[in-house]
Coordinates of C-alpha atoms in Angstrom, one line a residue:
M1 CA 208.0 -158.8 161.6
Q2 CA 205.9 -159.3 158.5
R3 CA 206.8 -156.8 155.9
K4 CA 205.5 -155.3 152.7
K5 CA 207.9 -155.9 149.8
Q6 CA 208.1 -154.8 146.2
N7 CA 210.5 -155.8 143.4
F8 CA 213.1 -153.2 142.7
V9 CA 211.2 -151.6 139.8
Q10 CA 208.0 -151.4 141.7
G11 CA 209.8 -149.8 144.6
A12 CA 211.5 -147.4 142.2
V13 CA 208.1 -146.5 140.7
I14 CA 206.7 -145.8 144.1
L15 CA 209.6 -143.5 144.9
M16 CA 209.5 -141.9 141.4
A17 CA 205.8 -141.2 141.8
A18 CA 206.6 -139.6 145.1
S19 CA 209.5 -137.6 143.6
L20 CA 207.2 -136.3 140.8
I21 CA 204.6 -135.2 143.4
V22 CA 207.4 -133.6 145.4
K23 CA 208.7 -131.8 142.3
V24 CA 205.2 -130.6 141.4
I25 CA 204.8 -129.3 144.9
G26 CA 208.3 -127.9 144.7
A27 CA 207.3 -126.1 141.5
F28 CA 204.3 -124.5 143.2
F29 CA 206.8 -123.4 145.9
Q30 CA 209.9 -122.4 143.8
I31 CA 208.3 -120.6 140.9
P32 CA 206.1 -118.2 142.9
L33 CA 209.0 -117.8 145.3
Q34 CA 211.5 -117.0 142.5
N35 CA 209.0 -114.5 141.1
L36 CA 208.4 -113.1 144.6
I37 CA 211.9 -112.7 146.0
G38 CA 214.2 -113.5 143.1
G39 CA 215.1 -112.0 139.7
E40 CA 217.9 -109.8 138.7
E41 CA 217.3 -107.1 141.3
S42 CA 216.7 -109.1 144.5
P43 CA 219.3 -111.0 146.5
A44 CA 216.8 -112.7 148.8
F45 CA 216.4 -115.9 146.7
G46 CA 220.2 -116.1 146.6
M47 CA 220.4 -115.9 150.4
F48 CA 217.7 -118.7 150.6
S49 CA 219.7 -120.8 148.2
A50 CA 223.0 -120.2 150.0
A51 CA 221.5 -121.2 153.3
Y52 CA 220.0 -124.3 151.8
R53 CA 223.4 -125.3 150.3
I54 CA 225.0 -124.9 153.7
Y55 CA 222.3 -127.1 155.3
T56 CA 222.8 -129.7 152.5
A57 CA 226.5 -129.8 153.1
M58 CA 226.0 -130.3 156.9
L59 CA 223.4 -133.0 156.1
M60 CA 225.9 -134.8 153.9
I61 CA 228.5 -134.8 156.6
S62 CA 226.1 -136.1 159.3
T63 CA 223.6 -138.5 157.8
V64 CA 223.7 -139.0 154.0
G65 CA 225.5 -142.3 154.2
L66 CA 223.1 -143.8 156.7
P67 CA 220.1 -144.8 154.6
A68 CA 222.3 -146.6 152.0
A69 CA 224.5 -148.3 154.5
L70 CA 221.6 -149.3 156.7
S71 CA 219.4 -150.5 153.8
K72 CA 222.3 -152.7 152.6
M73 CA 222.8 -154.3 156.1
V74 CA 219.1 -154.8 156.6
A75 CA 218.7 -156.3 153.1
E76 CA 221.6 -158.7 153.7
A77 CA 220.4 -159.8 157.1
T78 CA 216.8 -160.2 155.8
A79 CA 218.0 -162.4 152.9
C80 CA 219.8 -164.6 155.4
G81 CA 216.8 -164.8 157.7
R82 CA 218.5 -163.0 160.6
E83 CA 215.5 -161.1 161.9
H84 CA 216.9 -160.5 165.4
E85 CA 220.0 -158.9 163.9
V86 CA 217.8 -156.6 161.8
R87 CA 216.3 -155.1 164.9
R88 CA 219.7 -154.7 166.5
I89 CA 221.1 -153.0 163.4
V90 CA 218.4 -150.4 163.5
R91 CA 218.9 -149.7 167.2
V92 CA 222.7 -149.3 166.7
A93 CA 222.1 -146.9 163.8
G94 CA 219.8 -144.7 165.9
S95 CA 222.2 -144.6 168.8
I96 CA 225.0 -143.3 166.6
F97 CA 223.4 -141.0 164.1
V98 CA 220.6 -139.3 166.0
P99 CA 223.2 -137.7 168.4
V100 CA 225.4 -136.8 165.5
G101 CA 222.5 -135.1 163.8
A102 CA 221.8 -133.2 167.1
L103 CA 225.4 -132.0 167.3
C104 CA 225.4 -130.8 163.7
S105 CA 222.2 -128.9 164.3
V106 CA 223.7 -127.1 167.3
A107 CA 226.9 -126.3 165.3
L108 CA 224.9 -125.0 162.4
F109 CA 222.7 -122.8 164.6
F110 CA 225.4 -121.2 166.7
G111 CA 227.9 -121.1 163.9
A112 CA 225.5 -119.6 161.4
G113 CA 227.4 -116.3 161.2
T114 CA 230.7 -118.0 160.5
F115 CA 229.2 -120.1 157.7
A116 CA 227.5 -117.1 156.1
E117 CA 230.7 -115.1 156.2
W118 CA 232.6 -118.0 154.6
I119 CA 230.3 -118.0 151.5
K120 CA 230.6 -114.2 151.4
S121 CA 226.9 -113.7 152.2
A122 CA 226.8 -112.4 155.8
D123 CA 223.1 -111.5 155.4
A124 CA 222.2 -115.3 155.0
R125 CA 223.0 -115.8 158.8
L126 CA 219.3 -115.7 159.9
A127 CA 218.3 -118.2 157.1
V128 CA 221.1 -120.6 158.2
M129 CA 219.8 -120.4 161.8
A130 CA 216.3 -121.1 160.7
I131 CA 217.2 -124.3 158.8
A132 CA 219.6 -125.7 161.5
P133 CA 217.1 -127.9 163.3
S134 CA 216.4 -129.8 160.1
V135 CA 219.6 -131.7 160.3
L136 CA 218.4 -133.5 163.5
M137 CA 215.0 -134.2 162.0
V138 CA 216.7 -135.8 158.9
A139 CA 218.9 -137.9 161.1
I140 CA 215.8 -139.4 162.6
L141 CA 214.2 -139.8 159.2
S142 CA 217.3 -141.5 157.8
V143 CA 217.2 -144.3 160.3
F144 CA 213.7 -145.2 159.5
R145 CA 214.2 -144.8 155.7
G146 CA 217.2 -147.1 155.8
Y147 CA 215.2 -149.7 157.6
Y148 CA 212.2 -149.7 155.3
Q149 CA 214.3 -149.5 152.2
G150 CA 216.3 -152.5 153.3
R151 CA 213.0 -154.3 153.7
S152 CA 212.1 -153.3 150.1
N153 CA 209.2 -151.2 151.3
M154 CA 209.5 -147.8 149.8
V155 CA 206.1 -146.4 150.8
P156 CA 207.1 -144.8 154.2
T157 CA 210.0 -143.1 152.5
A158 CA 207.8 -141.8 149.7
V159 CA 205.1 -140.5 152.1
S160 CA 207.7 -138.7 154.3
Q161 CA 209.2 -137.0 151.2
V162 CA 205.8 -135.7 150.2
I163 CA 205.2 -134.4 153.8
E164 CA 208.5 -132.5 153.6
A165 CA 207.5 -130.9 150.3
M166 CA 204.1 -129.9 151.6
G167 CA 205.7 -128.2 154.6
K168 CA 207.9 -126.0 152.3
L169 CA 204.9 -125.2 150.1
F170 CA 202.4 -124.1 152.7
V171 CA 204.6 -122.8 155.5
G172 CA 207.6 -121.6 153.6
L173 CA 205.7 -119.8 150.8
G174 CA 203.1 -118.5 153.2
L175 CA 205.7 -117.0 155.5
A176 CA 207.5 -115.5 152.4
Y177 CA 204.3 -113.7 151.3
Y178 CA 203.7 -112.6 154.9
A179 CA 207.3 -111.2 155.2
I180 CA 207.1 -109.4 151.9
G181 CA 203.7 -107.9 152.9
Q182 CA 205.1 -106.7 156.2
G183 CA 208.0 -105.0 154.4
Y184 CA 210.7 -107.0 156.1
S185 CA 214.3 -106.9 154.9
D186 CA 215.7 -109.4 152.5
P187 CA 217.6 -111.4 155.2
V188 CA 214.4 -111.8 157.3
V189 CA 212.4 -112.7 154.2
A190 CA 214.9 -115.5 153.3
A191 CA 215.0 -116.7 156.9
M192 CA 211.2 -116.9 157.2
T193 CA 211.0 -118.7 153.8
V194 CA 213.6 -121.3 154.8
L195 CA 211.7 -122.0 158.1
G196 CA 209.2 -123.9 156.0
V197 CA 211.9 -126.5 155.2
T198 CA 212.5 -127.0 159.0
L199 CA 208.8 -127.4 159.8
G200 CA 208.3 -129.8 157.0
E201 CA 211.1 -132.0 158.3
V202 CA 209.6 -131.9 161.8
V203 CA 206.3 -133.2 160.6
A204 CA 207.9 -135.8 158.4
A205 CA 209.9 -137.1 161.4
A206 CA 206.8 -137.2 163.5
Y207 CA 205.1 -139.3 160.7
M208 CA 208.0 -141.8 160.6
L209 CA 207.8 -142.2 164.4
A210 CA 204.1 -142.8 164.2
Q211 CA 204.5 -145.2 161.3
A212 CA 207.1 -147.2 163.2
A213 CA 204.8 -147.5 166.2
V214 CA 201.9 -148.7 164.1
T215 CA 204.0 -151.2 162.2
R216 CA 205.4 -152.6 165.4
R217 CA 201.9 -153.0 167.0
R218 CA 200.3 -154.5 163.9
A219 CA 203.1 -156.7 162.7
A220 CA 202.6 -160.5 162.5
P221 CA 205.5 -162.7 163.4
V222 CA 207.6 -164.3 160.7
R223 CA 209.8 -167.4 160.7
I224 CA 213.3 -166.7 161.8
L225 CA 215.7 -168.8 159.7
N226 CA 218.9 -167.8 161.6
D227 CA 219.2 -166.8 165.3
A228 CA 222.7 -165.4 164.8
V229 CA 223.1 -161.8 166.0
R230 CA 226.4 -160.1 165.9
P231 CA 227.4 -157.9 168.9
A232 CA 226.4 -154.3 168.8
G233 CA 230.0 -153.1 168.7
E234 CA 230.7 -155.2 165.6
L235 CA 227.5 -154.0 163.9
A236 CA 228.4 -150.4 164.7
K237 CA 231.9 -151.0 163.1
V238 CA 230.3 -152.5 160.0
L239 CA 227.7 -149.7 159.8
L240 CA 230.4 -147.0 160.1
S241 CA 232.7 -148.7 157.7
L242 CA 229.9 -148.6 155.1
S243 CA 228.3 -145.2 155.9
I244 CA 231.5 -143.1 156.3
P245 CA 232.9 -143.8 152.8
I246 CA 229.4 -143.3 151.3
T247 CA 229.1 -140.0 153.3
I248 CA 232.6 -138.9 152.3
S249 CA 231.9 -139.6 148.6
S250 CA 228.6 -137.7 148.8
A251 CA 230.0 -135.0 150.9
V252 CA 232.8 -134.4 148.4
M253 CA 230.2 -133.2 145.9
S254 CA 228.1 -131.5 148.5
L255 CA 231.0 -129.6 149.9
T256 CA 232.0 -128.8 146.3
D257 CA 228.5 -127.3 145.9
L258 CA 229.2 -125.2 149.0
I259 CA 232.5 -124.1 147.6
D260 CA 230.5 -123.4 144.4
V261 CA 228.6 -120.7 146.2
A262 CA 231.7 -118.9 147.3
L263 CA 233.5 -119.4 144.0
I264 CA 230.6 -118.2 141.8
S265 CA 230.1 -115.1 144.0
A266 CA 233.8 -114.3 144.2
R267 CA 234.7 -115.0 140.6
L268 CA 231.7 -113.0 139.3
Q269 CA 233.0 -110.1 141.4
S270 CA 236.5 -110.5 140.1
P271 CA 237.9 -107.5 138.1
A272 CA 237.8 -109.5 134.8
V273 CA 234.0 -110.1 135.2
G274 CA 233.2 -107.0 137.2
M275 CA 229.9 -107.7 138.9
T276 CA 228.8 -106.1 142.2
A277 CA 228.0 -108.4 145.2
K278 CA 224.3 -107.8 144.6
Q279 CA 224.5 -108.6 140.9
A280 CA 226.5 -111.8 141.6
M281 CA 224.0 -113.0 144.2
A282 CA 221.1 -112.3 141.9
T283 CA 222.8 -114.2 139.0
Y284 CA 223.5 -117.1 141.3
G285 CA 219.8 -117.0 142.3
I286 CA 218.8 -117.3 138.6
Y287 CA 221.2 -120.2 138.2
T288 CA 220.0 -122.2 141.2
G289 CA 216.3 -121.0 141.1
Q290 CA 215.8 -121.7 137.3
A291 CA 218.4 -123.9 135.7
I292 CA 219.3 -126.1 138.6
N293 CA 215.7 -126.7 139.6
F294 CA 215.0 -128.2 136.2
F295 CA 218.3 -130.0 136.2
N296 CA 217.4 -131.8 139.4
L297 CA 214.1 -133.2 138.1
P298 CA 215.4 -136.2 136.2
Q299 CA 218.1 -136.6 138.7
T300 CA 215.5 -137.0 141.4
L301 CA 213.7 -139.8 139.5
I302 CA 217.0 -141.7 139.0
T303 CA 217.9 -141.3 142.7
A304 CA 214.6 -143.1 143.4
L305 CA 215.7 -145.9 141.1
A306 CA 219.2 -146.0 142.8
V307 CA 217.6 -146.2 146.3
S308 CA 215.6 -149.3 145.2
V309 CA 218.6 -150.9 143.3
L310 CA 221.0 -150.9 146.2
P311 CA 219.2 -153.3 148.6
T312 CA 218.0 -155.5 145.7
I313 CA 221.6 -156.1 144.5
A314 CA 222.9 -156.4 148.0
S315 CA 220.3 -159.0 149.0
A316 CA 220.8 -160.9 145.7
R317 CA 224.6 -161.1 146.3
A318 CA 224.1 -162.2 149.9
A319 CA 221.8 -165.0 148.6
Q320 CA 224.4 -165.8 145.8
N321 CA 221.9 -165.1 143.1
F322 CA 224.2 -163.6 140.6
T323 CA 221.7 -163.9 137.7
K324 CA 219.4 -161.5 139.6
V325 CA 222.4 -159.2 140.1
S326 CA 223.1 -159.0 136.4
K327 CA 219.5 -158.6 135.4
T328 CA 218.9 -155.8 137.9
L329 CA 222.0 -154.0 136.7
S330 CA 221.0 -154.3 133.1
T331 CA 217.4 -153.1 133.7
S332 CA 218.5 -150.2 135.9
L333 CA 221.0 -148.9 133.4
R334 CA 218.5 -149.2 130.5
L335 CA 215.8 -147.3 132.5
T336 CA 218.4 -144.6 133.3
M337 CA 219.1 -144.0 129.7
I338 CA 215.4 -144.1 128.7
I339 CA 214.6 -141.5 131.3
T340 CA 217.5 -139.1 131.1
L341 CA 218.5 -139.0 127.4
P342 CA 215.2 -137.3 126.3
A343 CA 215.3 -135.0 129.4
G344 CA 218.8 -133.8 128.5
T345 CA 217.7 -133.3 124.9
G346 CA 214.7 -131.3 126.0
F347 CA 217.0 -129.0 127.9
L348 CA 219.1 -128.4 124.8
V349 CA 216.1 -127.8 122.5
L350 CA 213.6 -126.0 124.6
S351 CA 215.4 -124.6 127.7
E352 CA 214.4 -120.9 127.4
P353 CA 210.9 -121.5 126.1
I354 CA 210.3 -123.9 129.1
L355 CA 211.5 -121.3 131.5
R356 CA 209.3 -118.6 129.9
L357 CA 206.3 -120.8 130.8
L358 CA 207.0 -120.2 134.5
Y359 CA 209.2 -117.2 135.1
H360 CA 208.9 -113.5 134.5
S361 CA 212.5 -112.5 134.4
G362 CA 216.0 -113.9 134.0
T363 CA 214.9 -116.6 131.5
E364 CA 217.5 -115.6 128.9
T365 CA 220.4 -116.3 131.3
G366 CA 218.6 -119.2 132.9
G367 CA 217.8 -120.8 129.5
R368 CA 221.4 -120.5 128.4
L369 CA 222.6 -122.2 131.6
M370 CA 219.9 -124.9 131.5
A371 CA 220.8 -125.8 127.9
I372 CA 224.4 -126.4 128.9
L373 CA 223.2 -128.6 131.9
G374 CA 221.4 -130.8 129.3
F375 CA 224.7 -132.4 128.6
A376 CA 225.2 -133.3 132.2
V377 CA 221.7 -134.9 132.8
P378 CA 222.6 -138.5 131.7
A379 CA 225.9 -138.3 133.5
V380 CA 224.4 -137.4 136.8
A381 CA 221.9 -140.2 136.5
L382 CA 224.7 -142.7 135.7
V383 CA 226.6 -141.5 138.7
A384 CA 223.6 -142.2 141.0
I385 CA 223.1 -145.7 139.6
T386 CA 226.7 -146.7 139.4
N387 CA 227.5 -145.4 142.9
A388 CA 224.6 -147.5 144.3
T389 CA 225.8 -150.6 142.4
L390 CA 229.3 -150.3 143.6
Q391 CA 228.1 -149.8 147.2
A392 CA 225.9 -152.9 146.8
F393 CA 229.0 -154.8 145.6
G394 CA 230.8 -153.8 148.8
R395 CA 233.3 -151.5 147.0
I396 CA 232.5 -148.4 148.9
D397 CA 236.0 -147.0 148.2
L398 CA 235.6 -146.8 144.4
P399 CA 232.8 -144.2 144.3
L400 CA 234.8 -142.2 146.9
V401 CA 237.9 -142.0 144.6
S402 CA 235.9 -141.1 141.4
M403 CA 233.8 -138.5 143.3
F404 CA 236.9 -136.9 144.7
L405 CA 238.5 -136.7 141.2
G406 CA 235.3 -135.2 139.8
A407 CA 235.1 -132.7 142.6
L408 CA 238.7 -131.5 141.7
V409 CA 237.7 -131.0 138.1
K410 CA 234.5 -129.1 139.2
M411 CA 236.4 -126.7 141.5
F412 CA 239.2 -125.9 139.0
G413 CA 236.7 -125.6 136.2
D414 CA 234.6 -123.2 138.2
Y415 CA 237.6 -121.1 139.2
Y416 CA 239.0 -120.6 135.8
L417 CA 235.9 -120.6 133.6
I418 CA 233.7 -118.4 135.8
G419 CA 236.5 -115.9 136.1
D420 CA 236.9 -115.7 132.4
P421 CA 234.5 -113.0 131.0
R422 CA 234.0 -115.2 127.8
F423 CA 232.2 -117.7 130.0
G424 CA 231.1 -116.0 133.3
I425 CA 228.4 -117.9 135.1
A426 CA 228.2 -120.4 132.2
G427 CA 231.4 -121.8 133.5
A428 CA 229.5 -123.4 136.4
P429 CA 227.3 -125.8 134.2
I430 CA 230.2 -126.5 131.9
S431 CA 232.4 -127.7 134.8
T432 CA 229.4 -129.6 136.2
A433 CA 229.0 -131.6 132.9
V434 CA 232.7 -132.5 132.7
C435 CA 232.8 -133.4 136.4
Y436 CA 229.9 -135.9 136.3
W437 CA 230.9 -137.5 133.0
L438 CA 234.3 -138.2 134.4
I439 CA 232.8 -139.8 137.5
A440 CA 230.2 -141.8 135.5
L441 CA 232.9 -143.2 133.1
L442 CA 235.2 -144.2 136.0
N443 CA 232.4 -146.0 137.8
L444 CA 231.3 -147.9 134.7
F445 CA 234.9 -149.0 134.2
H446 CA 235.0 -150.4 137.8
I447 CA 231.6 -152.1 137.3
A448 CA 232.8 -153.8 134.1
R449 CA 235.9 -154.9 135.9
L450 CA 234.1 -156.3 138.9
S451 CA 231.2 -157.9 137.1
H452 CA 233.3 -158.9 134.0
A453 CA 230.7 -157.5 131.7
L454 CA 228.3 -154.6 131.1
P455 CA 224.9 -154.9 129.5
P456 CA 224.8 -154.7 125.7
L457 CA 225.4 -151.2 124.5
G458 CA 223.0 -151.5 121.6
K459 CA 219.9 -152.1 123.8
T460 CA 221.1 -150.1 126.8
V461 CA 222.3 -147.0 125.0
G462 CA 221.9 -147.3 121.2
R463 CA 218.2 -147.7 121.0
P464 CA 217.2 -145.1 123.6
L465 CA 219.7 -142.7 121.9
A466 CA 218.2 -143.3 118.5
A467 CA 214.7 -142.6 119.9
T468 CA 216.0 -139.5 121.6
A469 CA 217.5 -138.2 118.4
G470 CA 214.3 -138.6 116.5
M471 CA 212.4 -136.9 119.4
G472 CA 214.8 -134.0 119.5
A473 CA 214.5 -133.3 115.8
A474 CA 210.7 -133.6 115.9
T475 CA 210.5 -131.2 118.9
Y476 CA 212.7 -128.6 117.2
I477 CA 210.7 -128.7 114.0
C478 CA 207.4 -128.6 115.8
F479 CA 208.4 -125.6 118.0
T480 CA 209.9 -123.7 115.0
V481 CA 206.9 -124.2 112.8
L482 CA 204.4 -123.3 115.5
T483 CA 206.2 -120.1 116.5
R484 CA 206.4 -118.9 112.9
V485 CA 202.8 -119.8 112.1
L486 CA 201.4 -118.2 115.3
G487 CA 203.8 -115.3 115.1
A488 CA 204.7 -116.0 118.7
A489 CA 206.7 -113.3 120.5
P490 CA 208.9 -114.5 123.5
G491 CA 206.8 -114.8 126.6
S492 CA 203.4 -114.4 124.8
A493 CA 200.5 -116.7 125.1
A494 CA 201.3 -118.1 121.6
D495 CA 204.8 -118.8 122.7
K496 CA 203.7 -120.7 125.7
L497 CA 201.1 -122.6 123.7
S498 CA 203.9 -123.6 121.2
T499 CA 206.1 -124.8 124.0
L500 CA 203.4 -127.0 125.5
V501 CA 202.3 -128.5 122.2
S502 CA 206.0 -129.2 121.4
I503 CA 206.5 -131.0 124.7
L504 CA 203.4 -133.1 124.2
A505 CA 204.6 -133.9 120.6
A506 CA 208.0 -134.9 122.1
V507 CA 206.5 -137.3 124.5
A508 CA 204.3 -138.9 121.9
V509 CA 207.2 -139.2 119.3
Y510 CA 209.5 -140.6 121.9
G511 CA 207.1 -143.2 123.1
V512 CA 206.4 -144.4 119.6
L513 CA 210.1 -144.6 118.7
L514 CA 210.9 -146.6 121.9
L515 CA 208.3 -149.2 121.0
A516 CA 209.3 -149.2 117.3
L517 CA 213.0 -149.7 118.1
H518 CA 212.2 -152.3 120.8
A519 CA 214.0 -150.3 123.4
V520 CA 211.5 -151.7 126.0
D521 CA 210.5 -155.3 126.1
R522 CA 207.7 -157.2 127.8
E523 CA 209.8 -158.5 130.7
D524 CA 210.7 -154.9 131.6
V525 CA 207.1 -153.8 131.6
Q526 CA 206.0 -156.8 133.7
L527 CA 208.1 -155.5 136.6
L528 CA 205.8 -152.5 136.8
P529 CA 202.6 -152.4 138.9
K530 CA 199.9 -153.8 136.7
G531 CA 202.7 -154.7 134.3
E532 CA 201.0 -157.6 132.6
K533 CA 198.0 -155.5 131.6
I534 CA 200.3 -152.7 130.4
A535 CA 202.3 -155.2 128.3
N536 CA 199.2 -156.6 126.7
L537 CA 197.8 -153.2 126.0
L538 CA 201.1 -152.2 124.2
R539 CA 201.2 -155.6 122.5
L540 CA 204.7 -156.3 123.6
K541 CA 206.1 -159.8 122.9

């Protein structure tokens, strides 16, 4: 079939744009929801978060490895001109993973009480039941996303992500307001809220099925360069040999997040810390609803880049184009640093003021946790890119080992730090930062060993880091001066104005410093949509 195709940066930009839209929609969902059912006195948001973590863990077990493995196989078959095999790969993937997704949905629905008890939040049972059908819907979505990503067409994936977010916003938030208005109990409020996630997944899956039907009907034939088609059994074996290790490596961290829920709640209720169950769940809600939400924003953008990088490197290796492999790796690592270093610094400098823009309560605790997470932002991004690179290299085992070691560090760090009253809930972001830096450094070591070189540190890290340092200093000075001049009390209109102006100043200063330090060159910009015009406008040589 004839296919739409973008270079890896264009594909990444499409997914990043969708991710930003999703995050904006998510903000319109999460912030009112946190203000409505969260805070220090309500456990409902904690129940919602706990149910979502359980769902994410089940999702990791059932389908997370599929899009990456499928996109790699489709990209390689496409690069070799094996169009008949591409179709068979997709059929095999659907026949394996859709039934698995259905079984996981059933297990989650009927085992909701057991899962809720395991995380010491029995009241989350209804919320877990409400989100259970989403696993099947995501299994269907994963098959189509893997196919389109392997074809280097990121538009269907981007559209489906936006549809998912819209479902949460309109249905989930609407049901939350309705449940609060009717005076329902906290467990029912959490369940009705999480139902928006399920309905969003249903609509997104329906869109993908319709998109596939339209594509099949309108597609023009293309030249088939190679008639070879491996047997379905062999393709299934290859698909599973790729997807299972990817799933395990991802599930290690997802299951660690699930253990995180139980550990945070249990350790905060330990005699040393002394919180009640309600206080522990409310604190957990602040951590996930405020700090983690912002922490996930840059991570989401880099995940979009990683999704685009994997099939690009895989197809280039299949075509023996090692120059393209090296160039793609260099560009992706540099973009990762350019995006995440200023984001992490922003967390360090303006965490609490940023949260005060959006939340009514809990911002002091949330800001402290968010500032610590600033150290982890570049590491998480590097993990996403290096995992994708190693998977494209065919070394699925290496991310598995590094993720497992990081998970051990995370669990032990949580247990000892959260249970120490000197750290409390702050132990969670500290162990997160240590965990992801360990994984990132291990992955980079393996990439250097396999590719015999890493991109130059000066251009990849040094220049973005220098620009980030200048931006951080300018931001701190700007915010400090404005708050003193305006006499801004925390949470006041003057405080919010100072924060917004400081953010705008940070963006401007960072952009100027990037250009002045030549951290971005013309060739990078030309990869973007309308890149030639942008490069000319910026007068890049």
